[in-house]
Amino acid sequence: MTARSLQIRRGAGLGARHLVYALIAFIFVLPLWWAIVSSLRPNAEVFADIFPVTPKALIPSPLTFEAYAGVFERGFGMIIANTMFVALVTMVAGLIVNGAAGFAFAMFDFKGKKLILSLIIISFMLPFEAIALPLYTVTQQLGWLDNVLALIVPSVANGLAVFLFYQFFSQVPKDYMEAARLDGVSWIDILLRIYVPLSMPTCISAALLLFIFQWEAFLWPLLAMPSQQFKVIQVGMAAFQQQYQTIWNQLFAVSVITALIPIALLLPLQRYYVQGLAGAGIKG
Amino acid sequence: MKIIQTAIAAGLVASMLAGTALAQDKTLNMIVIEGGDTTAMQAVADAYKAAHPGVTINLQPYPFAQFFQVAELRLRSKDAGIDLVYVDAPLVASYASRGFLSPFDASVDTSTLVTSALDAGKYEGNQFALPINNSAQVLFFNKTLFANAGITPPDGLTAGETASQAQVDELAATKRWTWEQVADAAQKLTVKDGGRTTTYGFTVEQFGELYQLQPFGESLGTDVIGPDGYTAKGYLDSEAWTKAATYWANLYNEWGVSPKSLGYGEAAQLFGNGQLAMMAGGTWNLPGLEASGVDFGVAPYPYFEGGKVVTPTGSWYVGVNAASGNQAEAVDFAKYLTTSAEGTKTWFDSLQQLPTYKPLLDEISTAAAFDSFPQDVFRLGVYDSLNTAKARPVTAAYGQLQDAFRTAFVDIANGVAVKDALASAVQKFEAAAARVAP
Amino acid sequence: MTRSRSPVLLIAALLTPALIGLVVFRLYPIALAANDSFFNVLRGQPVFVGLDNYVALLTDSVFWNSLKVTFWFNLLINPIQIALALGLALLYVQNFKGVTLYRVLFLIPIGVSLPTAVLIWRIMLSQDGLVNGVIGIAGVPAQPWLTSEALALYSIIAIATWKGISYWMIFIIGGLQNISPEIYDAARIDGIKPWQRLVYITIPLLRPTLLFVLVADVSINFLLFAPIFMLTQGGPADSTNVLMYEAYKSGFIFGDMGRAMAVIVVVVAILLVIVGLQFKLLSGRREAKR
C-alpha cells in the first residue's frame, strides 16, 4: 500500500465520516430550520417551494415578520409570560426543597433512610402521565383546580433532582464538614456557606431540569386548568394548532418560540446539563 | 398597640362597607363559546345591565374545541362559580339526567317560543333549558367562480334582488339542488395547480360533525340511532347511511373536491378568500361573508335525489346551574335572553341566527326590512324550520354518539373503509351508551 | 467515614417538603386511582361497583385493541430508540476536528419539547409537506403519513424517536465515559476488531447504564400521550389508540372516571411487571456468566 493510496483512503474515510455525522445532524436540525424559515414567510408561501423541492425551500423568502406579529396579537405573549412564571417559581422552590433533601440524605444516617430514598427516586421515575388523572382528583380536593398552585406545587419535589444533589453532596470530601463541625458551625451554615457554593454545577443541572420540565409540561396543565384561562406554552401551542389549522406560518412561529427558549438556555449550559445527567445514569 | 387597634377597626369598617356594597351588586357567571356567541351574549348582558343596574353578567368564554369538556368537568364538580350555562341542544338530556340543571318553573312564560324548540329543552316533562335561537343551514355559492367555470349556479337568493316569504317558499320547495348536483358542479369547480388544490369545489362547514351530516343519511331514509336512544345497529350502519358515507368519502378521496381537516371557522375563511366555490353552512356566516367582498348567493340546503329533504336544526339553549347560589337572578336573565323582545332582538342583531321567538319569526316573514338580500335568507330559514328541519337524536349518551360519529366520518374522509368505520362507530356508541343507560 | 449523630429535627426539616410532595402528589394519587376504579357515577352520584369496571374491560374490544396497540408500539419503539441512542453516543464521543459542531447539533432535539416537535413534524408530514416533497424527488408518491391507518402509528414512532434519542444518548455517554481506556488499549493490542469490541466489551460494560435507560424509556413510552392527543386522537380507526389515550378519553371526554381509573391501574400494573421483569432478566444474567 503506497503512501498516496493510504492518504486517499484516509481522506475518503474522513469524508465518509463527515457525511454520516452531517446526515444525522441534518435530520436533527431540519425540522427546526424549516420551522424557522416558514415562520418568516407569508402564509401563502409556506408550501411554495416543495413541489418540486428546491433549495429555496430552506430560505425565508419572501421575508416577513407578520406571523410573529399575528401570534402576539393573539395573546401568545401572555402565554409565554405565564409559563416563565410557573417555570421560574418551580425552579427556585425546587432547588431549595430538593437540595435540602439531597443534603439530608448525603450527610446523615437515620432509620428508614434507604427506604425513603428509594421510595422518592422510584416514585418519581413513574412518569407524570400515570398519575395525572388521579392527581386531578387530588387537586380538586385541595381546591386548586384552575389555580397556578396546581401547576407549581406538585412539580417542586423531583426525585431526579434529589438524586443529583444526593450524589453530589456524597462526593464532597468530609474534611470540610468535619473541620467546620469541630469549629462549632451549625449544620445550616455548613449547608449554606460550604456545600451550596460548591454545588453550583449541580444546581445548574437541577435548575435546568426543573425549568425544562415545566416548560415542556403538557398533559398536566391541560387537565389542571380546565378553563384554560391560564395557558402555559405547550397547551397554548396545541390549542393554537387546533383552532387555526391552516395559518401555517403562525403555527411555525409559535413552535419556534416554544423551542428556542429552552434551546437558548440549554446551549450555553449544555456542559452542566450533560454532566449532571450523565453522572446520574451510571449507578442507575 | 394603638396603631394596631386603629388598623383593626379600620379593617372592620372597610369590610363592612364592602359587605354592604356587595349585597347590592350581583355578578352572575356564564360559560359560553368563544367568538360570535360571546360577542352577542355580551351585547345582551350589557342591555340587561342597563335595565337592571347592579346585576353584572360575567362571561367566561372557551374555544369550541374545549367547551364541552370544560362544561362537563365544572358542572360535574358542582362548581358554584357558574350560574348560567350555554347548553348545546342535544346535551340537555345528558345534563338534566345527571342533575346539573335547575328546571324552569311556570313563572317563565314560554308561550312566545316555538314549540318544537321548547320541547327539545325538556327532559322527563320538565323544562330544563330555554332555547336562545334556532339554526338554519344553507348552501353558499361563489357566483364569480361559477361564472368563470361556465357552470350554471343553483337557484338562490343574491344581492340586488328581493324575495317575499311566498317566493322563498317556492324556491325552497321546488328549486332545491341535490347532493348529486353539488358533487357534479364541485368537480368542475375544483382547480389543482402543481399537485396542490388552489380552489375547492365544495365543503361542509363543520368537518365530520353530527349536526352537519345528520341529514345525509336521514335524507336517504334512516335515522342515526333508534328511538330508544341507545341502539345504533340497524341505523348508523344501514344501507342509507352506507350510501351517505360513501358520498362523503368520495368528496375527499375519489373526487377530491373538499379540503381535509378544517379547523373551527376555517371553511368560512376559505370561502371568504374566494378559494371555495360552495359551502354548506349556517346563516351566522352572513355578516362575515358580506364583509369579505365575495360575490355570493345563497341556495337551499341540498338533499339526495329521490330522498326526503332534511335540514339541520337546533342550536344553543340557556340553563341554570343547579349548584348556583343565585337561582332567582339567573332565571331572570335567562328569561330576558330568550323571551323578552329586547333580549331576543339584541341577540338576533348580533349573531344573526334564526330566532325561536315567534314574534321575531313573524317579523322576518312580513317586515320590509327582510325583503332584500341578505336578510331574506332568514325567510329560507323560516321555511326549513317549519317544513324540513329534523332535530338531533334525544339520548342521555349524546356526547358518546357525537364522538363516535365524528371519529367515523373523519376516518372515512381519511380513507378508512366506510363499512369498517360505521361498524366501529355503532359498536363504540352502544358500548358507551350501555354504561349510562338507566 | 464518620457521620454525625442525627440531629433529628434538622433532618425532619430538610426532608419534610420533599416528603410531603412524595406523599400528597405521588402516593396518594395512586391510592386514589385504585379507589376511584371501584366506583361508577350514575345519575350524578358515585356508586360502589366493586370489580365491575375491571370485569367490563375484559369484554371491551376497544380496551383490548388499546392494549394491542400499546404493546406493539412499545415492542417497536424501545429497541429502536435504545439502539439508535447507543449509536449516537458512540458517534458523540469520537474525537476529531469539527466534532464539537456536530455535538451541539445532536443536542437540538432535547431543547425542542415533544409537543413542539409533534407540531412541526405534523406539518412536515402533511400532504403538501416537506417530507412528501423530498421523497417526490425520488419519484415516490406523496404519502398520507398521519391520516392513514397503516402509517399513522409508525409516523408517531418516528417522531418520538427523533425527539427522544438525543436525551438517552446523554446517559449512555455517561456510561461510556466510565469505561477506562485501558480496556480498549488492551483490546487493540490483542487485535480485536472494532465491532467485536463493541459487542463483547462495550455493551457488557454498559449494562447498568443500558438497563437504566431501558427502564426509563419503557416507562415513558408506555405512557406516551402528547403525540396521540395532538395528531391522531387515537385514530385513524383506533390504530394509535394507546391505553393512556383511552383512559383520557374515558375520564375527560366522557366523564367515565371509574373506567378511566381502572384503565390507569391496569397500565401501571403492567408497567411495574415489565420493569420488574427487565430488572430480573437483565441483571440476573451477569451473575450466571460468572
PDB file of C-alpha atoms in Angstrom, chain A residues 175-256:
ATOM      1  CA  ASP A 175     -12.956  17.095  55.760  1.00  0.00           C
ATOM      2  CA  TYR A 176     -14.709  20.389  55.123  1.00  0.00           C
ATOM      3  CA  MET A 177     -17.691  19.307  57.074  1.00  0.00           C
ATOM      4  CA  GLU A 178     -15.757  17.770  59.926  1.00  0.00           C
ATOM      5  CA  ALA A 179     -13.499  20.788  60.331  1.00  0.00           C
ATOM      6  CA  ALA A 180     -16.495  23.082  60.401  1.00  0.00           C
ATOM      7  CA  ARG A 181     -18.316  20.899  62.935  1.00  0.00           C
ATOM      8  CA  LEU A 182     -15.244  20.929  65.162  1.00  0.00           C
ATOM      9  CA  ASP A 183     -15.384  24.703  64.983  1.00  0.00           C
ATOM     10  CA  GLY A 184     -18.983  24.543  66.188  1.00  0.00           C
ATOM     11  CA  VAL A 185     -20.565  25.728  62.946  1.00  0.00           C
ATOM     12  CA  SER A 186     -24.252  24.862  62.672  1.00  0.00           C
ATOM     13  CA  TRP A 187     -25.489  22.465  60.000  1.00  0.00           C
ATOM     14  CA  ILE A 188     -27.451  25.160  58.254  1.00  0.00           C
ATOM     15  CA  ASP A 189     -24.373  27.309  57.971  1.00  0.00           C
ATOM     16  CA  ILE A 190     -22.387  24.354  56.685  1.00  0.00           C
ATOM     17  CA  LEU A 191     -25.005  23.782  54.047  1.00  0.00           C
ATOM     18  CA  LEU A 192     -25.295  27.377  53.005  1.00  0.00           C
ATOM     19  CA  ARG A 193     -21.717  28.535  53.245  1.00  0.00           C
ATOM     20  CA  ILE A 194     -19.783  25.450  52.181  1.00  0.00           C
ATOM     21  CA  TYR A 195     -21.902  22.997  50.240  1.00  0.00           C
ATOM     22  CA  VAL A 196     -24.139  25.272  48.257  1.00  0.00           C
ATOM     23  CA  PRO A 197     -21.296  27.281  46.695  1.00  0.00           C
ATOM     24  CA  LEU A 198     -19.524  24.046  45.824  1.00  0.00           C
ATOM     25  CA  SER A 199     -22.632  22.609  44.228  1.00  0.00           C
ATOM     26  CA  MET A 200     -23.119  25.284  41.586  1.00  0.00           C
ATOM     27  CA  PRO A 201     -22.808  22.856  38.648  1.00  0.00           C
ATOM     28  CA  THR A 202     -25.362  20.523  40.203  1.00  0.00           C
ATOM     29  CA  CYS A 203     -27.592  23.471  40.980  1.00  0.00           C
ATOM     30  CA  ILE A 204     -27.453  24.489  37.337  1.00  0.00           C
ATOM     31  CA  SER A 205     -28.223  20.941  36.247  1.00  0.00           C
ATOM     32  CA  ALA A 206     -31.162  20.652  38.615  1.00  0.00           C
ATOM     33  CA  ALA A 207     -32.410  24.144  37.760  1.00  0.00           C
ATOM     34  CA  LEU A 208     -32.363  23.351  34.050  1.00  0.00           C
ATOM     35  CA  LEU A 209     -34.106  20.074  34.741  1.00  0.00           C
ATOM     36  CA  LEU A 210     -36.943  21.733  36.636  1.00  0.00           C
ATOM     37  CA  PHE A 211     -37.258  24.635  34.219  1.00  0.00           C
ATOM     38  CA  ILE A 212     -37.429  22.395  31.159  1.00  0.00           C
ATOM     39  CA  PHE A 213     -39.834  20.051  32.906  1.00  0.00           C
ATOM     40  CA  GLN A 214     -42.272  22.908  33.435  1.00  0.00           C
ATOM     41  CA  TRP A 215     -41.616  24.399  30.027  1.00  0.00           C
ATOM     42  CA  GLU A 216     -42.443  21.100  28.375  1.00  0.00           C
ATOM     43  CA  ALA A 217     -45.360  20.216  30.639  1.00  0.00           C
ATOM     44  CA  PHE A 218     -48.401  19.382  28.586  1.00  0.00           C
ATOM     45  CA  LEU A 219     -50.843  16.851  29.960  1.00  0.00           C
ATOM     46  CA  TRP A 220     -50.885  18.170  33.497  1.00  0.00           C
ATOM     47  CA  PRO A 221     -51.527  21.855  32.668  1.00  0.00           C
ATOM     48  CA  LEU A 222     -54.184  20.687  30.239  1.00  0.00           C
ATOM     49  CA  LEU A 223     -56.060  18.848  32.962  1.00  0.00           C
ATOM     50  CA  ALA A 224     -55.378  21.090  35.943  1.00  0.00           C
ATOM     51  CA  MET A 225     -56.532  24.291  34.285  1.00  0.00           C
ATOM     52  CA  PRO A 226     -59.731  23.176  32.600  1.00  0.00           C
ATOM     53  CA  SER A 227     -60.986  26.671  31.969  1.00  0.00           C
ATOM     54  CA  GLN A 228     -57.780  27.346  30.052  1.00  0.00           C
ATOM     55  CA  GLN A 229     -57.867  30.980  31.082  1.00  0.00           C
ATOM     56  CA  PHE A 230     -54.297  30.469  32.253  1.00  0.00           C
ATOM     57  CA  LYS A 231     -52.455  28.730  29.465  1.00  0.00           C
ATOM     58  CA  VAL A 232     -48.921  27.506  29.538  1.00  0.00           C
ATOM     59  CA  ILE A 233     -46.946  27.319  26.371  1.00  0.00           C
ATOM     60  CA  GLN A 234     -47.293  23.687  25.288  1.00  0.00           C
ATOM     61  CA  VAL A 235     -51.035  23.675  25.847  1.00  0.00           C
ATOM     62  CA  GLY A 236     -51.360  27.082  24.227  1.00  0.00           C
ATOM     63  CA  MET A 237     -49.500  25.782  21.225  1.00  0.00           C
ATOM     64  CA  ALA A 238     -51.697  22.712  20.956  1.00  0.00           C
ATOM     65  CA  ALA A 239     -54.859  24.793  21.265  1.00  0.00           C
ATOM     66  CA  PHE A 240     -53.498  27.223  18.706  1.00  0.00           C
ATOM     67  CA  GLN A 241     -52.908  24.498  16.180  1.00  0.00           C
ATOM     68  CA  GLN A 242     -56.374  23.096  16.751  1.00  0.00           C
ATOM     69  CA  GLN A 243     -58.080  26.381  16.192  1.00  0.00           C
ATOM     70  CA  TYR A 244     -56.005  27.759  13.351  1.00  0.00           C
ATOM     71  CA  GLN A 245     -55.205  24.694  11.346  1.00  0.00           C
ATOM     72  CA  THR A 246     -54.275  26.497   8.193  1.00  0.00           C
ATOM     73  CA  ILE A 247     -52.405  29.572   9.414  1.00  0.00           C
ATOM     74  CA  TRP A 248     -49.183  27.670   8.891  1.00  0.00           C
ATOM     75  CA  ASN A 249     -46.704  30.462   9.348  1.00  0.00           C
ATOM     76  CA  GLN A 250     -48.172  31.397  12.711  1.00  0.00           C
ATOM     77  CA  LEU A 251     -48.159  27.780  13.813  1.00  0.00           C
ATOM     78  CA  PHE A 252     -44.485  27.669  12.993  1.00  0.00           C
ATOM     79  CA  ALA A 253     -43.834  30.964  14.738  1.00  0.00           C
ATOM     80  CA  VAL A 254     -45.443  29.558  17.842  1.00  0.00           C
ATOM     81  CA  SER A 255     -43.351  26.396  17.753  1.00  0.00           C
ATOM     82  CA  VAL A 256     -40.152  28.299  17.053  1.00  0.00           C
TER      83      VAL A 256
END
